[in-house]
PDB file of C-alpha atoms in Angstrom:
ATOM      1  CA  MET A   1      71.808 -56.809 -21.421  1.00 50.00           C
ATOM      2  CA  LYS A   2      70.277 -60.245 -21.512  1.00 57.00           C
ATOM      3  CA  LYS A   3      72.685 -61.594 -24.043  1.00 85.00           C
ATOM      4  CA  LEU A   4      74.379 -64.889 -23.361  1.00 89.00           C
ATOM      5  CA  THR A   5      78.125 -65.046 -23.888  1.00 88.00           C
ATOM      6  CA  VAL A   6      79.953 -68.332 -24.353  1.00 86.00           C
ATOM      7  CA  THR A   7      83.743 -68.470 -24.436  1.00 84.00           C
ATOM      8  CA  THR A   8      86.151 -71.358 -24.910  1.00 79.00           C
ATOM      9  CA  ASP A   9      89.486 -69.581 -24.355  1.00 80.00           C
ATOM     10  CA  VAL A  10      90.584 -72.081 -21.722  1.00 85.00           C
ATOM     11  CA  PRO A  11      91.093 -75.313 -23.735  1.00 81.00           C
ATOM     12  CA  THR A  12      89.419 -77.576 -21.182  1.00 88.00           C
ATOM     13  CA  GLU A  13      86.605 -75.221 -20.150  1.00 90.00           C
ATOM     14  CA  ILE A  14      83.434 -73.571 -21.361  1.00 89.00           C
ATOM     15  CA  HIS A  15      82.421 -70.271 -19.772  1.00 91.00           C
ATOM     16  CA  MET A  16      78.900 -68.854 -20.003  1.00 92.00           C
ATOM     17  CA  THR A  17      77.620 -65.534 -18.665  1.00 94.00           C
ATOM     18  CA  ARG A  18      74.032 -64.289 -18.630  1.00 94.00           C
ATOM     19  CA  THR A  19      72.157 -61.632 -16.630  1.00 94.00           C
ATOM     20  CA  PHE A  20      68.585 -62.134 -15.428  1.00 94.00           C
ATOM     21  CA  ASN A  21      66.134 -59.484 -14.330  1.00 93.00           C
ATOM     22  CA  ALA A  22      65.366 -61.105 -10.972  1.00 93.00           C
ATOM     23  CA  PRO A  23      66.914 -61.391  -7.513  1.00 93.00           C
ATOM     24  CA  ARG A  24      69.476 -64.081  -6.838  1.00 95.00           C
ATOM     25  CA  ARG A  25      67.347 -66.295  -4.598  1.00 93.00           C
ATOM     26  CA  MET A  26      64.730 -66.494  -7.328  1.00 93.00           C
ATOM     27  CA  VAL A  27      67.244 -67.439 -10.005  1.00 94.00           C
ATOM     28  CA  ARG A  28      68.731 -70.088  -7.736  1.00 93.00           C
ATOM     29  CA  GLU A  29      65.286 -71.486  -7.022  1.00 92.00           C
ATOM     30  CA  ALA A  30      64.393 -71.608 -10.727  1.00 93.00           C
ATOM     31  CA  MET A  31      67.651 -73.425 -11.446  1.00 92.00           C
ATOM     32  CA  THR A  32      67.314 -76.092  -8.782  1.00 92.00           C
ATOM     33  CA  LYS A  33      63.625 -76.829  -8.128  1.00 92.00           C
ATOM     34  CA  PRO A  34      62.522 -79.630 -10.489  1.00 92.00           C
ATOM     35  CA  GLU A  35      59.015 -78.210 -11.050  1.00 90.00           C
ATOM     36  CA  LEU A  36      60.606 -74.913 -12.144  1.00 91.00           C
ATOM     37  CA  VAL A  37      63.518 -76.425 -14.083  1.00 91.00           C
ATOM     38  CA  ARG A  38      61.151 -78.407 -16.277  1.00 88.00           C
ATOM     39  CA  LYS A  39      59.537 -75.139 -17.401  1.00 89.00           C
ATOM     40  CA  TRP A  40      62.664 -73.858 -19.090  1.00 91.00           C
ATOM     41  CA  MET A  41      65.234 -76.602 -19.668  1.00 88.00           C
ATOM     42  CA  GLY A  42      65.190 -78.484 -22.970  1.00 81.00           C
ATOM     43  CA  ASN A  43      63.254 -77.415 -26.040  1.00 72.00           C
ATOM     44  CA  SER A  44      60.100 -78.355 -27.892  1.00 70.00           C
ATOM     45  CA  ARG A  45      61.845 -81.097 -29.879  1.00 66.00           C
ATOM     46  CA  SER A  46      63.897 -82.468 -26.994  1.00 72.00           C
ATOM     47  CA  PRO A  47      61.857 -81.872 -23.847  1.00 82.00           C
ATOM     48  CA  LEU A  48      62.871 -82.919 -20.376  1.00 87.00           C
ATOM     49  CA  SER A  49      60.870 -86.045 -19.696  1.00 89.00           C
ATOM     50  CA  SER A  50      61.850 -86.581 -16.067  1.00 92.00           C
ATOM     51  CA  ILE A  51      63.873 -85.018 -13.285  1.00 94.00           C
ATOM     52  CA  GLU A  52      65.102 -86.653 -10.124  1.00 95.00           C
ATOM     53  CA  SER A  53      67.209 -84.407  -7.964  1.00 95.00           C
ATOM     54  CA  ASP A  54      68.368 -84.280  -4.403  1.00 96.00           C
ATOM     55  CA  VAL A  55      69.541 -80.699  -4.058  1.00 94.00           C
ATOM     56  CA  ARG A  56      72.092 -80.756  -1.233  1.00 95.00           C
ATOM     57  CA  PRO A  57      75.842 -81.318  -1.054  1.00 97.00           C
ATOM     58  CA  GLY A  58      76.434 -84.977  -1.972  1.00 97.00           C
ATOM     59  CA  GLY A  59      72.942 -85.319  -3.457  1.00 97.00           C
ATOM     60  CA  ARG A  60      72.600 -86.790  -6.936  1.00 97.00           C
ATOM     61  CA  TYR A  61      70.446 -85.734  -9.866  1.00 96.00           C
ATOM     62  CA  ARG A  62      69.300 -87.262 -13.145  1.00 96.00           C
ATOM     63  CA  TYR A  63      67.683 -85.287 -15.972  1.00 93.00           C
ATOM     64  CA  VAL A  64      66.179 -87.363 -18.790  1.00 91.00           C
ATOM     65  CA  PHE A  65      65.627 -85.772 -22.206  1.00 86.00           C
ATOM     66  CA  GLN A  66      63.361 -87.169 -24.910  1.00 84.00           C
ATOM     67  CA  LEU A  67      64.755 -87.083 -28.443  1.00 76.00           C
ATOM     68  CA  PRO A  68      62.639 -86.601 -31.601  1.00 75.00           C
ATOM     69  CA  ASP A  69      63.207 -90.261 -32.593  1.00 76.00           C
ATOM     70  CA  GLY A  70      61.670 -91.483 -29.322  1.00 80.00           C
ATOM     71  CA  SER A  71      64.934 -92.416 -27.653  1.00 81.00           C
ATOM     72  CA  THR A  72      66.142 -90.734 -24.478  1.00 83.00           C
ATOM     73  CA  PHE A  73      69.420 -89.636 -22.980  1.00 81.00           C
ATOM     74  CA  ALA A  74      70.228 -88.613 -19.444  1.00 88.00           C
ATOM     75  CA  ILE A  75      72.478 -86.030 -17.845  1.00 89.00           C
ATOM     76  CA  VAL A  76      73.569 -87.190 -14.409  1.00 93.00           C
ATOM     77  CA  GLY A  77      75.760 -85.894 -11.616  1.00 95.00           C
ATOM     78  CA  GLN A  78      76.135 -84.890  -8.030  1.00 97.00           C
ATOM     79  CA  TYR A  79      75.855 -81.602  -6.146  1.00 97.00           C
ATOM     80  CA  ARG A  80      79.068 -80.703  -4.367  1.00 97.00           C
ATOM     81  CA  GLU A  81      78.338 -77.291  -2.961  1.00 96.00           C
ATOM     82  CA  ILE A  82      75.242 -75.127  -2.645  1.00 93.00           C
ATOM     83  CA  SER A  83      75.272 -71.666  -1.123  1.00 93.00           C
ATOM     84  CA  ASP A  84      73.614 -68.331  -1.856  1.00 90.00           C
ATOM     85  CA  GLU A  85      76.277 -67.314  -4.334  1.00 94.00           C
ATOM     86  CA  ARG A  86      77.623 -70.613  -5.621  1.00 96.00           C
ATOM     87  CA  ILE A  87      76.409 -73.977  -6.911  1.00 96.00           C
ATOM     88  CA  VAL A  88      79.016 -76.606  -7.776  1.00 97.00           C
ATOM     89  CA  HIS A  89      77.923 -79.868  -9.386  1.00 97.00           C
ATOM     90  CA  THR A  90      79.387 -82.645 -11.514  1.00 96.00           C
ATOM     91  CA  GLU A  91      77.826 -83.499 -14.849  1.00 92.00           C
ATOM     92  CA  SER A  92      78.127 -86.266 -17.434  1.00 87.00           C
ATOM     93  CA  MET A  93      76.092 -87.990 -20.106  1.00 80.00           C
ATOM     94  CA  GLU A  94      74.903 -91.231 -18.586  1.00 83.00           C
ATOM     95  CA  GLY A  95      76.952 -94.204 -19.718  1.00 75.00           C
ATOM     96  CA  MET A  96      79.765 -92.088 -21.122  1.00 72.00           C
ATOM     97  CA  PRO A  97      83.109 -91.254 -19.572  1.00 70.00           C
ATOM     98  CA  GLY A  98      84.185 -87.627 -19.214  1.00 77.00           C
ATOM     99  CA  GLU A  99      82.645 -85.985 -16.196  1.00 87.00           C
ATOM    100  CA  SER A 100      82.754 -82.191 -15.988  1.00 92.00           C
ATOM    101  CA  VAL A 101      82.659 -79.989 -12.908  1.00 96.00           C
ATOM    102  CA  VAL A 102      80.205 -77.124 -13.285  1.00 96.00           C
ATOM    103  CA  THR A 103      80.608 -74.060 -11.070  1.00 97.00           C
ATOM    104  CA  THR A 104      77.745 -71.580 -11.153  1.00 96.00           C
ATOM    105  CA  THR A 105      78.291 -68.190  -9.522  1.00 97.00           C
ATOM    106  CA  LEU A 106      75.309 -65.908  -8.888  1.00 96.00           C
ATOM    107  CA  THR A 107      75.978 -62.218  -8.309  1.00 97.00           C
ATOM    108  CA  GLU A 108      73.134 -59.839  -7.504  1.00 96.00           C
ATOM    109  CA  LYS A 109      73.232 -56.136  -8.280  1.00 96.00           C
ATOM    110  CA  ASP A 110      70.324 -53.669  -8.390  1.00 95.00           C
ATOM    111  CA  GLY A 111      67.813 -56.503  -8.358  1.00 93.00           C
ATOM    112  CA  LYS A 112      69.445 -58.231 -11.320  1.00 94.00           C
ATOM    113  CA  THR A 113      71.426 -61.446 -11.119  1.00 94.00           C
ATOM    114  CA  THR A 114      74.450 -62.302 -13.217  1.00 95.00           C
ATOM    115  CA  LEU A 115      75.056 -65.967 -13.715  1.00 94.00           C
ATOM    116  CA  LYS A 116      78.571 -67.168 -14.467  1.00 96.00           C
ATOM    117  CA  ILE A 117      78.864 -70.823 -15.365  1.00 95.00           C
ATOM    118  CA  VAL A 118      82.235 -72.519 -15.720  1.00 96.00           C
ATOM    119  CA  MET A 119      82.209 -76.076 -17.072  1.00 93.00           C
ATOM    120  CA  ALA A 120      85.587 -77.741 -16.497  1.00 95.00           C
ATOM    121  CA  PHE A 121      86.396 -80.957 -18.400  1.00 90.00           C
ATOM    122  CA  PRO A 122      89.221 -83.457 -17.807  1.00 88.00           C
ATOM    123  CA  THR A 123      90.697 -82.889 -21.299  1.00 83.00           C
ATOM    124  CA  GLN A 124      90.132 -80.705 -24.350  1.00 79.00           C
ATOM    125  CA  GLU A 125      89.093 -83.774 -26.399  1.00 74.00           C
ATOM    126  CA  ILE A 126      86.336 -84.535 -23.950  1.00 77.00           C
ATOM    127  CA  ARG A 127      85.206 -80.924 -23.878  1.00 80.00           C
ATOM    128  CA  ASP A 128      85.056 -80.780 -27.674  1.00 73.00           C
ATOM    129  CA  MET A 129      83.204 -84.056 -27.831  1.00 71.00           C
ATOM    130  CA  VAL A 130      80.649 -82.995 -25.265  1.00 71.00           C
ATOM    131  CA  VAL A 131      80.050 -79.783 -27.150  1.00 70.00           C
ATOM    132  CA  SER A 132      79.627 -81.696 -30.410  1.00 65.00           C
ATOM    133  CA  THR A 133      77.367 -84.383 -29.003  1.00 60.00           C
ATOM    134  CA  GLY A 134      75.511 -81.813 -26.937  1.00 54.00           C
ATOM    135  CA  MET A 135      74.771 -80.133 -30.220  1.00 46.00           C
ATOM    136  CA  ALA A 136      73.630 -83.371 -31.886  1.00 44.00           C
ATOM    137  CA  ASP A 137      71.572 -84.516 -28.913  1.00 45.00           C
ATOM    138  CA  GLY A 138      70.347 -81.700 -26.735  1.00 40.00           C
ATOM    139  CA  ALA A 139      69.693 -79.501 -29.686  1.00 35.00           C
ATOM    140  CA  GLY A 140      67.996 -82.185 -31.750  1.00 35.00           C
ATOM    141  CA  GLU A 141      66.142 -79.393 -33.424  1.00 37.00           C
ATOM    142  CA  SER A 142      69.370 -77.964 -34.747  1.00 33.00           C
ATOM    143  CA  TYR A 143      70.482 -81.351 -35.932  1.00 33.00           C
ATOM    144  CA  ASP A 144      67.403 -81.722 -38.098  1.00 35.00           C
ATOM    145  CA  ASN A 145      68.145 -78.382 -39.670  1.00 33.00           C
ATOM    146  CA  LEU A 146      71.807 -79.158 -40.082  1.00 32.00           C
ATOM    147  CA  GLU A 147      71.859 -79.337 -43.847  1.00 33.00           C
ATOM    148  CA  ALA A 148      70.032 -76.076 -44.247  1.00 36.00           C
ATOM    149  CA  LEU A 149      72.347 -74.457 -41.751  1.00 32.00           C
ATOM    150  CA  LEU A 150      75.445 -75.847 -43.419  1.00 32.00           C
ATOM    151  CA  ALA A 151      74.251 -74.447 -46.701  1.00 34.00           C
ATOM    152  CA  SER A 152      73.528 -71.012 -45.269  1.00 37.00           C
ATOM    153  CA  SER A 153      76.415 -70.533 -42.863  1.00 33.00           C
ATOM    154  CA  PRO A 154      79.256 -68.704 -44.620  1.00 36.00           C
ATOM    155  CA  GLN A 155      81.846 -69.362 -41.881  1.00 36.00           C
ATOM    156  CA  LEU A 156      81.586 -73.088 -42.510  1.00 34.00           C
ATOM    157  CA  SER A 157      82.354 -73.073 -46.183  1.00 31.00           C
ATOM    158  CA  ALA A 158      85.439 -70.907 -45.601  1.00 29.00           C
TER     159      ALA A 158
ATOM    160  CA  MET B   1      81.754 -77.238 -50.347  1.00 38.00           C
ATOM    161  CA  GLN B   2      84.182 -79.969 -49.384  1.00 51.00           C
ATOM    162  CA  THR B   3      84.206 -78.679 -45.806  1.00 55.00           C
ATOM    163  CA  THR B   4      80.433 -78.757 -45.789  1.00 58.00           C
ATOM    164  CA  ALA B   5      80.351 -82.380 -46.947  1.00 64.00           C
ATOM    165  CA  ARG B   6      82.944 -83.292 -44.347  1.00 63.00           C
ATOM    166  CA  LEU B   7      81.044 -81.560 -41.534  1.00 63.00           C
ATOM    167  CA  ASP B   8      77.885 -83.290 -42.666  1.00 68.00           C
ATOM    168  CA  ALA B   9      79.676 -86.640 -42.413  1.00 73.00           C
ATOM    169  CA  THR B  10      81.061 -85.630 -39.023  1.00 75.00           C
ATOM    170  CA  PHE B  11      77.663 -84.886 -37.591  1.00 73.00           C
ATOM    171  CA  SER B  12      76.025 -87.962 -39.091  1.00 75.00           C
ATOM    172  CA  ALA B  13      78.801 -89.958 -37.467  1.00 80.00           C
ATOM    173  CA  LEU B  14      78.228 -88.232 -34.126  1.00 77.00           C
ATOM    174  CA  ALA B  15      74.473 -88.837 -34.216  1.00 75.00           C
ATOM    175  CA  ASP B  16      74.852 -92.509 -33.224  1.00 79.00           C
ATOM    176  CA  PRO B  17      75.231 -93.340 -29.511  1.00 78.00           C
ATOM    177  CA  THR B  18      77.560 -96.313 -30.100  1.00 83.00           C
ATOM    178  CA  ARG B  19      79.862 -94.200 -32.223  1.00 86.00           C
ATOM    179  CA  ARG B  20      79.880 -91.454 -29.609  1.00 80.00           C
ATOM    180  CA  ALA B  21      80.763 -94.029 -26.972  1.00 81.00           C
ATOM    181  CA  ILE B  22      83.593 -95.290 -29.200  1.00 86.00           C
ATOM    182  CA  LEU B  23      84.893 -91.730 -29.510  1.00 82.00           C
ATOM    183  CA  ALA B  24      84.608 -91.264 -25.767  1.00 78.00           C
ATOM    184  CA  ARG B  25      86.666 -94.414 -25.281  1.00 81.00           C
ATOM    185  CA  LEU B  26      89.264 -93.222 -27.793  1.00 83.00           C
ATOM    186  CA  ALA B  27      89.496 -89.876 -26.018  1.00 76.00           C
ATOM    187  CA  LYS B  28      91.251 -91.839 -23.292  1.00 75.00           C
ATOM    188  CA  GLY B  29      93.806 -93.351 -25.689  1.00 81.00           C
ATOM    189  CA  GLU B  30      94.105 -95.508 -28.808  1.00 86.00           C
ATOM    190  CA  ALA B  31      92.488 -98.946 -28.923  1.00 89.00           C
ATOM    191  CA  SER B  32      92.196-101.957 -31.248  1.00 88.00           C
ATOM    192  CA  VAL B  33      88.899-103.217 -32.700  1.00 87.00           C
ATOM    193  CA  LEU B  34      88.977-106.069 -30.185  1.00 86.00           C
ATOM    194  CA  GLU B  35      89.441-103.704 -27.276  1.00 86.00           C
ATOM    195  CA  LEU B  36      86.614-101.523 -28.577  1.00 87.00           C
ATOM    196  CA  ALA B  37      84.235-104.440 -29.181  1.00 85.00           C
ATOM    197  CA  ALA B  38      84.503-105.847 -25.645  1.00 82.00           C
ATOM    198  CA  PRO B  39      82.644-103.221 -23.585  1.00 79.00           C
ATOM    199  CA  PHE B  40      79.862-102.840 -26.165  1.00 77.00           C
ATOM    200  CA  GLU B  41      78.918-106.505 -26.389  1.00 78.00           C
ATOM    201  CA  MET B  42      78.949-106.149 -30.151  1.00 82.00           C
ATOM    202  CA  SER B  43      80.549-108.330 -32.789  1.00 86.00           C
ATOM    203  CA  GLN B  44      83.803-107.221 -34.348  1.00 87.00           C
ATOM    204  CA  PRO B  45      82.192-106.737 -37.783  1.00 90.00           C
ATOM    205  CA  ALA B  46      79.522-104.500 -36.209  1.00 90.00           C
ATOM    206  CA  ILE B  47      82.199-102.401 -34.506  1.00 90.00           C
ATOM    207  CA  SER B  48      84.234-102.314 -37.731  1.00 90.00           C
ATOM    208  CA  LYS B  49      81.219-100.866 -39.533  1.00 92.00           C
ATOM    209  CA  HIS B  50      80.994 -98.049 -36.998  1.00 92.00           C
ATOM    210  CA  LEU B  51      84.740 -97.466 -37.267  1.00 92.00           C
ATOM    211  CA  LYS B  52      84.447 -97.107 -41.044  1.00 92.00           C
ATOM    212  CA  VAL B  53      81.813 -94.398 -40.600  1.00 91.00           C
ATOM    213  CA  LEU B  54      84.015 -92.593 -38.094  1.00 90.00           C
ATOM    214  CA  GLU B  55      87.055 -92.925 -40.334  1.00 89.00           C
ATOM    215  CA  ARG B  56      85.183 -91.601 -43.371  1.00 87.00           C
ATOM    216  CA  ALA B  57      84.039 -88.637 -41.278  1.00 83.00           C
ATOM    217  CA  GLY B  58      87.671 -87.976 -40.435  1.00 82.00           C
ATOM    218  CA  LEU B  59      87.014 -88.391 -36.723  1.00 83.00           C
ATOM    219  CA  ILE B  60      89.436 -91.274 -36.269  1.00 89.00           C
ATOM    220  CA  GLU B  61      92.418 -92.772 -38.044  1.00 88.00           C
ATOM    221  CA  ARG B  62      93.730 -96.331 -38.046  1.00 89.00           C
ATOM    222  CA  GLY B  63      97.341 -97.252 -37.386  1.00 84.00           C
ATOM    223  CA  ARG B  64      99.422 -99.108 -39.978  1.00 78.00           C
ATOM    224  CA  ASP B  65     100.274-102.036 -37.741  1.00 72.00           C
ATOM    225  CA  ALA B  66      98.592-104.758 -39.868  1.00 70.00           C
ATOM    226  CA  GLN B  67      97.767-106.967 -36.911  1.00 73.00           C
ATOM    227  CA  ARG B  68      96.258-104.470 -34.589  1.00 76.00           C
ATOM    228  CA  ARG B  69      95.407-101.409 -36.637  1.00 84.00           C
ATOM    229  CA  PRO B  70      94.850 -99.314 -33.504  1.00 89.00           C
ATOM    230  CA  CYS B  71      92.231 -96.551 -33.762  1.00 91.00           C
ATOM    231  CA  ARG B  72      92.852 -93.065 -32.501  1.00 87.00           C
ATOM    232  CA  LEU B  73      91.011 -89.749 -32.460  1.00 83.00           C
ATOM    233  CA  VAL B  74      91.827 -87.107 -35.041  1.00 79.00           C
ATOM    234  CA  GLY B  75      91.756 -83.709 -33.405  1.00 65.00           C
ATOM    235  CA  LYS B  76      91.014 -81.607 -36.447  1.00 61.00           C
ATOM    236  CA  SER B  77      87.531 -82.857 -37.233  1.00 58.00           C
ATOM    237  CA  LEU B  78      86.461 -82.401 -33.659  1.00 58.00           C
ATOM    238  CA  HIS B  79      87.931 -78.953 -33.865  1.00 55.00           C
ATOM    239  CA  ASP B  80      85.888 -78.218 -36.996  1.00 58.00           C
ATOM    240  CA  ALA B  81      82.854 -79.642 -35.272  1.00 52.00           C
ATOM    241  CA  ASN B  82      83.678 -77.325 -32.447  1.00 51.00           C
ATOM    242  CA  LYS B  83      82.677 -74.415 -34.633  1.00 57.00           C
ATOM    243  CA  TRP B  84      79.339 -75.683 -33.555  1.00 56.00           C
ATOM    244  CA  ILE B  85      79.963 -74.152 -30.174  1.00 70.00           C
ATOM    245  CA  GLU B  86      77.534 -71.703 -31.725  1.00 70.00           C
ATOM    246  CA  ARG B  87      74.847 -74.388 -31.719  1.00 70.00           C
ATOM    247  CA  PHE B  88      75.624 -75.059 -28.067  1.00 78.00           C
ATOM    248  CA  ARG B  89      75.256 -71.350 -27.386  1.00 81.00           C
ATOM    249  CA  GLU B  90      71.888 -71.249 -29.120  1.00 79.00           C
ATOM    250  CA  PHE B  91      70.667 -74.243 -27.131  1.00 80.00           C
ATOM    251  CA  TRP B  92      71.469 -72.444 -23.887  1.00 87.00           C
ATOM    252  CA  GLU B  93      70.196 -69.139 -25.166  1.00 88.00           C
ATOM    253  CA  ASP B  94      66.804 -70.750 -25.827  1.00 87.00           C
ATOM    254  CA  ASN B  95      66.856 -72.268 -22.344  1.00 91.00           C
ATOM    255  CA  PHE B  96      67.751 -68.996 -20.674  1.00 94.00           C
ATOM    256  CA  ASN B  97      65.121 -67.063 -22.627  1.00 93.00           C
ATOM    257  CA  ALA B  98      62.588 -69.538 -21.272  1.00 93.00           C
ATOM    258  CA  LEU B  99      64.079 -69.036 -17.805  1.00 95.00           C
ATOM    259  CA  ASP B 100      63.393 -65.290 -18.137  1.00 95.00           C
ATOM    260  CA  ASP B 101      59.701 -66.133 -18.534  1.00 95.00           C
ATOM    261  CA  VAL B 102      59.754 -68.439 -15.512  1.00 95.00           C
ATOM    262  CA  LEU B 103      61.335 -65.672 -13.412  1.00 96.00           C
ATOM    263  CA  GLU B 104      58.715 -63.145 -14.547  1.00 96.00           C
ATOM    264  CA  GLU B 105      56.032 -65.623 -13.575  1.00 94.00           C
ATOM    265  CA  MET B 106      57.655 -66.114 -10.160  1.00 95.00           C
ATOM    266  CA  LYS B 107      57.802 -62.360  -9.598  1.00 94.00           C
ATOM    267  CA  LYS B 108      54.101 -62.065 -10.412  1.00 93.00           C
ATOM    268  CA  GLN B 109      53.210 -64.888  -8.038  1.00 91.00           C
ATOM    269  CA  GLU B 110      55.238 -63.312  -5.276  1.00 88.00           C
ATOM    270  CA  GLY B 111      53.662 -59.915  -5.899  1.00 85.00           C
ATOM    271  CA  LYS B 112      50.207 -61.462  -5.431  1.00 82.00           C
ATOM    272  CA  LYS B 113      51.202 -63.139  -2.195  1.00 74.00           C
ATOM    273  CA  GLY B 114      52.683 -59.897  -0.862  1.00 64.00           C
ATOM    274  CA  LYS B 115      49.361 -58.031  -1.139  1.00 56.00           C
TER     275      LYS B 115
END
């Protein structure tokens, strides 16, 4: 199953799980090499406009996204740990408080790799805010369609 | 319908970087207009305008202390906004679907090299 699951049971965390049909080393490479990352991260309305990253423990990275209105925002952080089965990095929106620690675990089985990502925030408020702003920013596309979605989403009018 | 209007106001309020920064500041604890204005190098009236938008969206509330009227976050609206975890999920789902394609491409490349 390729389906992505996202859970928020722990009040200060977001957990994501997704399985890829490729060996672990390939998934890790695609997640860390800038020339590969730019092929999949971001979307048509909010593309990645630049990546600087120094992929080693203590190395910093900066991903800049372009928004539909021409402005940009950056996700910045530092790698803490990189091994075959684990990547740990910090992450925040540039200029905003509220850094999260993101632990990515890669497990390979029968040539497939399961990715488990745990994003840990300092407080629930910060987690909720990052999720909300992440929606408004990163998914600029969704924001544009917000009214239509609000009108068509039954769970929201409940 | 009321919820829809409120959510609409919430997301309009969240769309502005200054207002998000104000919320981020308030996530650390309540603050007066003066305290909020300082780090942004904005006038008090400009900050007050942003606060009104946030208050109307139900994201913050103002204390009754007439002098200071401290601002604080209101959890519920952020919680409602949090229903949009679904939007977050879709953002990552799109990314990971694109990653599938990148991995297929990598496998092809490697297959060529192997021969």
